Short mmCIF file of C-alpha atoms and ligand atoms in Angstrom, two decimals:
data_model
loop_
_atom_site.label_atom_id
_atom_site.label_comp_id
_atom_site.label_asym_id
_atom_site.label_seq_id
_atom_site.Cartn_x
_atom_site.Cartn_y
_atom_site.Cartn_z
CA MET A 122 111.28 155.69 -8.94
CA ASN A 123 112.51 153.07 -6.46
CA LEU A 124 110.23 152.06 -3.62
CA ALA A 125 112.02 148.78 -2.87
CA VAL A 126 113.79 148.35 0.46
CA GLU A 127 115.70 145.57 2.16
CA VAL A 128 115.08 144.74 5.80
CA ALA A 129 116.89 141.92 7.59
CA GLY A 130 117.97 140.55 4.24
CA ILE A 131 114.34 140.41 3.05
CA ARG A 132 113.68 142.29 -0.16
CA LEU A 133 110.40 144.20 -0.04
CA LYS A 134 109.07 145.69 -3.28
CA ASN A 135 107.89 148.65 -1.21
CA PRO A 136 108.13 149.57 2.49
CA LEU A 137 104.47 148.77 3.35
CA ILE A 138 103.70 145.62 5.36
CA ALA A 139 100.33 144.48 6.70
CA ALA A 140 100.58 144.36 10.53
CA SER A 141 100.04 141.14 12.45
CA GLY A 142 96.51 140.47 13.63
CA THR A 143 94.92 143.10 11.42
CA PHE A 144 95.13 141.18 8.15
CA GLY A 145 94.13 137.65 9.22
CA TYR A 146 96.47 135.16 7.55
CA GLY A 147 96.43 137.25 4.38
CA VAL A 148 94.25 134.91 2.31
CA GLU A 149 91.06 136.39 3.83
CA TYR A 150 91.83 139.55 1.81
CA GLU A 151 92.30 137.80 -1.56
CA GLY A 152 88.96 139.02 -2.91
CA VAL A 153 89.36 142.49 -1.42
CA LEU A 154 92.70 143.67 -2.81
CA ASP A 155 95.62 142.45 -4.89
CA LEU A 156 98.00 141.09 -2.23
CA SER A 157 100.99 141.62 -4.51
CA VAL A 158 100.55 145.37 -3.98
CA LEU A 159 102.01 144.84 -0.52
CA GLY A 160 105.69 144.82 0.36
CA GLY A 161 104.90 142.09 2.88
CA ILE A 162 102.31 140.48 5.12
CA VAL A 163 102.76 139.46 8.76
CA SER A 164 100.48 136.60 9.82
CA LYS A 165 98.25 136.69 12.87
CA GLY A 166 100.22 135.46 15.91
CA LEU A 167 100.84 131.69 15.84
CA TYR A 168 101.60 129.25 18.65
CA LEU A 169 102.37 125.55 18.32
CA GLU A 170 98.72 124.62 18.93
CA PRO A 171 95.40 126.26 18.02
CA ARG A 172 94.05 128.74 20.60
CA ASP A 173 90.56 130.04 21.35
CA GLY A 174 91.64 133.50 22.47
CA ALA A 175 90.01 135.85 24.97
CA PRO A 176 86.33 136.11 25.95
CA THR A 177 84.15 138.59 24.04
CA PRO A 178 83.78 141.53 23.63
CA ARG A 179 87.26 141.71 22.12
CA ILE A 180 87.25 145.14 20.49
CA VAL A 181 86.17 148.57 21.69
CA GLU A 182 86.46 151.86 19.83
CA THR A 183 88.09 154.74 21.68
CA PRO A 184 88.86 158.30 20.49
CA SER A 185 91.10 157.94 17.39
CA GLY A 186 91.87 154.39 18.47
CA LEU A 187 90.92 150.80 18.98
CA LEU A 188 91.29 148.83 22.19
CA ASN A 189 91.54 145.08 21.60
CA ALA A 190 92.04 141.93 23.57
CA ILE A 191 91.79 139.13 21.03
CA GLY A 192 94.06 136.94 23.16
CA LEU A 193 95.99 135.57 20.19
CA GLN A 194 93.26 133.31 18.83
CA GLY A 195 94.79 131.22 16.06
CA VAL A 196 94.96 127.97 14.11
CA GLY A 197 98.48 127.02 15.26
CA ILE A 198 101.63 126.93 13.16
CA SER A 199 101.14 123.46 11.63
CA ALA A 200 97.67 124.25 10.23
CA PHE A 201 99.02 127.57 8.90
CA VAL A 202 101.89 125.85 7.11
CA ARG A 203 99.64 123.08 5.76
CA ASP A 204 96.47 124.98 4.80
CA VAL A 205 97.34 128.66 4.36
CA LEU A 206 100.96 128.97 3.25
CA PRO A 207 100.56 127.13 -0.10
CA ARG A 208 97.83 129.65 -1.05
CA LEU A 209 99.70 132.65 0.27
CA VAL A 210 102.93 131.97 -1.59
CA ARG A 211 101.13 132.37 -4.93
CA HIS A 212 101.15 136.12 -4.28
CA ASP A 213 104.23 138.18 -5.04
CA THR A 214 104.76 139.54 -1.52
CA ALA A 215 107.03 138.67 1.44
CA ILE A 216 105.38 136.37 3.99
CA LEU A 217 106.37 136.83 7.62
CA VAL A 218 105.12 134.70 10.51
CA ASN A 219 104.29 136.30 13.88
CA VAL A 220 105.77 133.77 16.31
CA CYS A 221 104.23 133.34 19.79
CA GLY A 222 104.92 131.10 22.76
CA ASP A 223 103.95 130.46 26.36
CA THR A 224 107.54 129.34 26.98
CA VAL A 225 110.95 130.03 25.45
CA GLU A 226 110.96 126.45 24.10
CA GLU A 227 107.62 126.99 22.36
CA TYR A 228 108.93 130.08 20.53
CA ALA A 229 111.95 128.04 19.37
CA GLU A 230 109.77 125.11 18.25
CA VAL A 231 107.45 127.35 16.21
CA ALA A 232 110.57 128.90 14.65
CA ARG A 233 111.94 125.43 13.81
CA ILE A 234 108.71 124.51 11.99
CA CYS A 235 108.83 127.79 10.03
CA ASP A 236 112.46 127.12 9.15
CA ALA A 237 111.44 123.86 7.50
CA SER A 238 108.59 125.53 5.55
CA PRO A 239 109.60 127.03 2.20
CA GLY A 240 107.91 130.33 1.38
CA ILE A 241 108.34 132.03 4.74
CA ALA A 242 110.60 135.07 4.37
CA GLY A 243 111.11 135.89 8.03
CA LEU A 244 109.91 135.63 11.61
CA GLU A 245 108.44 138.44 13.67
CA VAL A 246 108.84 137.37 17.29
CA ASN A 247 105.88 138.54 19.35
CA ILE A 248 107.26 139.30 22.79
CA SER A 249 104.91 142.21 23.28
CA CYS A 250 101.26 141.08 23.25
CA PRO A 251 99.49 142.68 26.22
CA ASN A 252 96.44 140.40 25.96
CA VAL A 253 97.69 137.04 27.20
CA LYS A 254 98.35 135.79 30.73
CA LYS A 255 101.60 133.96 29.89
CA GLY A 256 104.38 134.87 27.44
CA GLY A 257 103.83 138.00 25.32
CA MET A 258 104.58 141.15 27.27
CA ALA A 259 106.03 139.12 30.17
CA PHE A 260 108.99 138.35 27.86
CA GLY A 261 109.08 141.75 26.17
CA GLY A 262 108.89 143.60 29.49
CA ASP A 263 112.16 142.18 30.85
CA PRO A 264 115.40 142.73 28.91
CA ARG A 265 116.91 139.42 30.12
CA MET A 266 113.84 137.51 28.95
CA THR A 267 113.87 139.45 25.67
CA HIS A 268 117.47 138.30 25.19
CA GLU A 269 116.61 134.70 26.10
CA VAL A 270 113.65 134.38 23.73
CA VAL A 271 115.43 136.05 20.82
CA ALA A 272 118.56 133.94 21.33
CA ALA A 273 116.45 130.75 21.41
CA VAL A 274 114.65 131.67 18.19
CA ARG A 275 117.97 132.71 16.63
CA GLY A 276 119.37 129.28 17.49
CA ALA A 277 116.36 127.50 15.98
CA THR A 278 116.31 129.09 12.53
CA GLY A 279 118.35 130.53 9.70
CA LEU A 280 115.41 132.78 8.77
CA PRO A 281 115.59 136.51 9.54
CA VAL A 282 114.52 137.12 13.15
CA ILE A 283 112.58 140.32 13.91
CA PRO A 284 111.51 140.76 17.55
CA LYS A 285 108.46 142.96 18.01
CA LEU A 286 109.03 145.31 20.92
CA SER A 287 106.54 146.50 23.50
CA PRO A 288 105.80 150.17 24.13
CA ASN A 289 104.84 149.27 27.70
CA VAL A 290 108.38 149.73 29.00
CA GLY A 291 110.42 152.61 30.40
CA ASP A 292 113.34 152.76 27.97
CA ILE A 293 112.83 150.94 24.68
CA ALA A 294 116.53 151.40 23.82
CA VAL A 295 117.45 148.84 26.50
CA PHE A 296 115.16 146.25 24.90
CA ALA A 297 116.31 147.12 21.38
CA ARG A 298 119.93 146.52 22.40
CA ALA A 299 119.08 143.28 24.22
CA ALA A 300 117.36 141.96 21.09
CA GLU A 301 120.23 143.05 18.84
CA GLU A 302 122.81 141.40 21.11
CA ALA A 303 120.77 138.17 21.05
CA GLY A 304 121.09 138.03 17.27
CA ALA A 305 118.04 139.87 15.91
CA ASP A 306 118.25 140.94 12.26
CA ALA A 307 115.74 143.80 12.61
CA LEU A 308 113.16 145.12 15.09
CA SER A 309 109.44 145.82 14.82
CA CYS A 310 108.38 148.85 16.90
CA ILE A 311 105.74 148.93 18.36
CA ASN A 312 102.95 146.65 19.55
CA THR A 313 99.85 148.08 21.26
CA LEU A 314 99.80 150.25 24.39
CA LEU A 315 98.17 148.73 27.45
CA GLY A 316 94.82 150.39 28.14
CA LEU A 317 91.54 150.00 30.02
CA ALA A 318 88.06 151.13 28.97
CA ILE A 319 85.26 151.04 31.56
CA ASP A 320 81.50 150.79 31.06
CA VAL A 321 80.29 153.29 33.66
CA GLU A 322 76.79 151.75 33.83
CA THR A 323 77.94 148.24 34.71
CA ARG A 324 81.23 149.49 36.22
CA ARG A 325 82.98 146.64 34.46
CA PRO A 326 85.76 146.67 31.84
CA ARG A 327 84.34 147.02 28.33
CA LEU A 328 86.56 144.16 27.09
CA GLY A 329 85.98 140.56 28.15
CA PHE A 330 89.66 140.15 29.07
CA GLY A 331 89.70 143.35 31.14
CA THR A 332 92.61 145.42 29.88
CA GLY A 333 93.47 145.64 26.16
CA GLY A 334 95.96 146.97 23.64
CA LEU A 335 95.45 150.45 22.19
CA SER A 336 96.17 150.97 18.48
CA GLY A 337 95.31 153.45 15.72
CA PRO A 338 96.09 157.15 15.19
CA ALA A 339 95.86 157.82 18.95
CA ILE A 340 99.19 156.04 19.51
CA ARG A 341 101.15 157.41 16.53
CA PRO A 342 103.23 160.10 18.26
CA VAL A 343 104.22 157.59 20.96
CA ALA A 344 105.06 155.01 18.29
CA VAL A 345 107.15 157.44 16.22
CA ARG A 346 109.06 158.50 19.34
CA MET A 347 109.76 154.90 20.36
CA ALA A 348 110.71 153.74 16.85
CA TRP A 349 113.08 156.72 16.63
CA GLN A 350 114.64 155.88 20.01
CA ALA A 351 115.06 152.23 19.00
CA ALA A 352 116.57 153.17 15.62
CA ARG A 353 119.13 155.37 17.38
CA ALA A 354 120.04 152.60 19.82
CA VAL A 355 120.91 149.81 17.37
CA ARG A 356 122.61 149.16 14.03
CA ILE A 357 119.97 146.73 12.75
CA PRO A 358 116.98 148.15 10.82
CA VAL A 359 113.70 149.07 12.50
CA ILE A 360 110.20 148.55 11.11
CA GLY A 361 107.90 151.32 12.36
CA ILE A 362 104.34 150.51 13.46
CA GLY A 363 101.60 152.50 15.12
CA GLY A 364 98.68 154.56 13.87
CA ILE A 365 99.68 154.89 10.23
CA ALA A 366 96.69 156.02 8.14
CA SER A 367 98.31 158.11 5.39
CA ALA A 368 101.51 158.54 3.37
CA GLU A 369 102.49 161.40 5.64
CA ASP A 370 102.17 159.13 8.69
CA ALA A 371 104.36 156.48 7.03
CA LEU A 372 106.91 159.15 6.12
CA GLU A 373 107.16 160.23 9.76
CA PHE A 374 108.45 156.76 10.63
CA LEU A 375 110.82 156.62 7.64
CA ILE A 376 112.26 160.03 8.44
CA ALA A 377 112.60 158.94 12.09
CA GLY A 378 114.91 156.14 10.89
CA CYS A 379 112.64 153.18 10.04
CA HIS A 380 113.40 151.20 6.88
CA ALA A 381 109.84 149.95 6.45
CA VAL A 382 106.46 150.35 8.16
CA GLN A 383 103.44 148.26 9.05
CA ILE A 384 99.81 149.31 8.78
CA GLY A 385 97.27 147.78 11.16
CA THR A 386 94.10 149.41 12.43
CA ALA A 387 93.73 151.71 9.39
CA ASN A 388 93.29 148.59 7.28
CA PHE A 389 89.98 147.90 9.09
CA VAL A 390 88.73 151.32 7.99
CA ASP A 391 89.97 151.08 4.39
CA PRO A 392 91.66 148.00 2.90
CA GLY A 393 92.59 150.30 -0.02
CA ILE A 394 94.98 152.10 2.37
CA TYR A 395 98.10 150.43 0.90
CA GLU A 396 97.52 151.75 -2.61
CA ARG A 397 96.61 155.16 -1.21
CA VAL A 398 99.79 155.34 0.89
CA LEU A 399 101.94 154.11 -2.02
CA ALA A 400 100.53 156.83 -4.29
CA GLY A 401 101.22 159.39 -1.57
CA LEU A 402 104.79 158.16 -1.12
CA ARG A 403 105.44 158.43 -4.86
CA ALA A 404 103.98 161.95 -4.94
CA TYR A 405 106.15 162.99 -1.96
CA LEU A 406 109.33 161.62 -3.52
CA GLU A 407 108.56 163.33 -6.80
CA ARG A 408 107.87 166.63 -5.04
CA HIS A 409 111.19 166.37 -3.20
CA GLY A 410 113.19 165.30 -6.27
CA ALA A 411 114.11 162.02 -4.56
CA PRO A 412 114.02 159.00 -6.89
CA ASP A 413 114.61 156.47 -4.09
CA VAL A 414 112.52 156.00 -0.92
CA ARG A 415 115.66 154.90 0.95
CA SER A 416 117.04 158.42 0.67
CA VAL A 417 114.34 159.58 3.11
CA VAL A 418 115.23 157.05 5.82
CA GLY A 419 116.76 158.57 8.95
CA THR A 420 116.78 162.13 7.68
CA LEU A 421 115.20 163.65 10.79
CA GLU A 422 116.78 166.97 11.69
CA TYR A 423 116.35 166.88 15.46
CA PRO A 424 117.99 169.76 17.28
CA GLY A 425 121.20 168.66 18.96
CA VAL A 426 120.81 164.96 18.08
CA ALA A 427 122.72 162.98 15.43
CA ARG A 428 120.52 161.53 12.71
CA PRO A 429 119.57 157.86 13.33
CA CYS A 430 121.64 156.75 10.38
CA ASP A 431 124.66 158.89 11.09
CA ASP A 432 127.75 157.00 12.12
CA PRO A 433 127.68 157.00 15.94
CA GLY A 434 131.48 157.16 16.04
CA THR A 435 132.09 160.03 13.66
CA GLY A 436 128.66 161.66 13.47
CA LYS A 437 128.98 161.62 9.67
CA PRO A 438 125.69 161.36 7.76
CA GLY A 439 124.58 158.33 5.77
CA GLY A 440 124.50 154.58 6.13
CA CYS A 441 120.77 153.90 6.27
CA ALA A 442 120.22 152.90 2.67
C1 LIG B 1246 92.78 143.42 16.41
C2 LIG B 1246 94.28 143.43 16.54
C3 LIG B 1246 94.96 142.22 16.62
C4 LIG B 1246 96.37 142.20 16.75
N1 LIG B 1246 97.02 141.00 16.80
C5 LIG B 1246 98.38 140.98 16.87
C6 LIG B 1246 99.10 139.74 16.85
O1 LIG B 1246 98.53 138.65 16.70
N2 LIG B 1246 100.45 139.80 16.97
C7 LIG B 1246 101.14 140.99 17.09
O2 LIG B 1246 102.37 140.99 17.19
N3 LIG B 1246 100.48 142.17 17.06
C8 LIG B 1246 99.13 142.19 16.95
N4 LIG B 1246 98.46 143.40 16.92
C9 LIG B 1246 99.24 144.68 16.98
C10 LIG B 1246 99.45 145.26 15.57
O3 LIG B 1246 100.17 144.38 14.74
C11 LIG B 1246 100.16 146.63 15.65
O4 LIG B 1246 101.43 146.45 16.26
C12 LIG B 1246 99.38 147.65 16.45
O5 LIG B 1246 97.99 147.53 16.21
C13 LIG B 1246 99.80 149.09 16.15
O6 LIG B 1246 99.63 149.40 14.77
P1 LIG B 1246 98.30 150.18 14.21
O7 LIG B 1246 98.08 151.37 15.07
O8 LIG B 1246 98.62 150.49 12.78
O9 LIG B 1246 97.17 149.20 14.34
C14 LIG B 1246 97.08 143.43 16.80
C15 LIG B 1246 96.37 144.65 16.71
C16 LIG B 1246 95.00 144.67 16.58
C17 LIG B 1246 94.28 145.99 16.46
#
């Protein structure tokens, strides 16, 4: 049975990737699970310099979800490349860096450093973090800025460029197309949904930053819808993210047209989630007589709508794999 997929020219042994910010820099999990089980790992968001992040509390549980405002705390790209990457590359899994910036130039500079660092398979460009005052969602919430950041990163590196889109927009297709036009090789959909939790006793926000980003099963139907809309809007592959906690959840994204998926919040509940989802994927493929996971991609039968992988010109099926 084949579980391997290729996204943006990156070969993944299976379609499961650890989502940025929910898996540290990867090495923190070395004693917890075999990292080579994973198709890939996306690092916590990295700027040029180290950052302290947002004031505490940074995480609040909500029904079927998690509201966070970490504020992109991190060691900075140089420390990652020097101290973490040499350890991470010992594992047989694709390493992606989540690239952040306060300015367009900073995104490009982080990308340049990654380009010169062997072992990095690709760049996920974080233009969608809701928990920072500059950059983040400010870039991902404006299609012209999305284009500008992606084009700058594209110009700074030969590595695959994968912008991570925000769900906090009206029409994600507009942003997907802007990123594709700017030279993106794939898209990650989606980051967290902007939320607010209030402590009714103190009448203050429950997070130190104020608002936060909602993740977990609560956002899955929104995420599947947005990943599906993005996949229909572009020719480049889409990586689906949002609330995946089972093989069935992952399959929803694949059927919607995603070539791979990321798992975030569910990893906090059970770091064994990857093996559990992989076993479930295998069982599903076996049950459906499908020896290749790629045959599931984009097979959504949506009334009156062409399948995401159908040729937009002719409407003929196929093309995803
Ligand atoms: C605690 C936490 C930290 C996160 N940090 C980042 C980050 O640094 N960069 C980023 O692009 N996304 C970050 N995210 C968003 C996740 O990568 C993912 O897009 C989102 O949580 C939805 O997936 P999930 O429902 O499986 O968690 C973070 C999410 C959480 C919960």
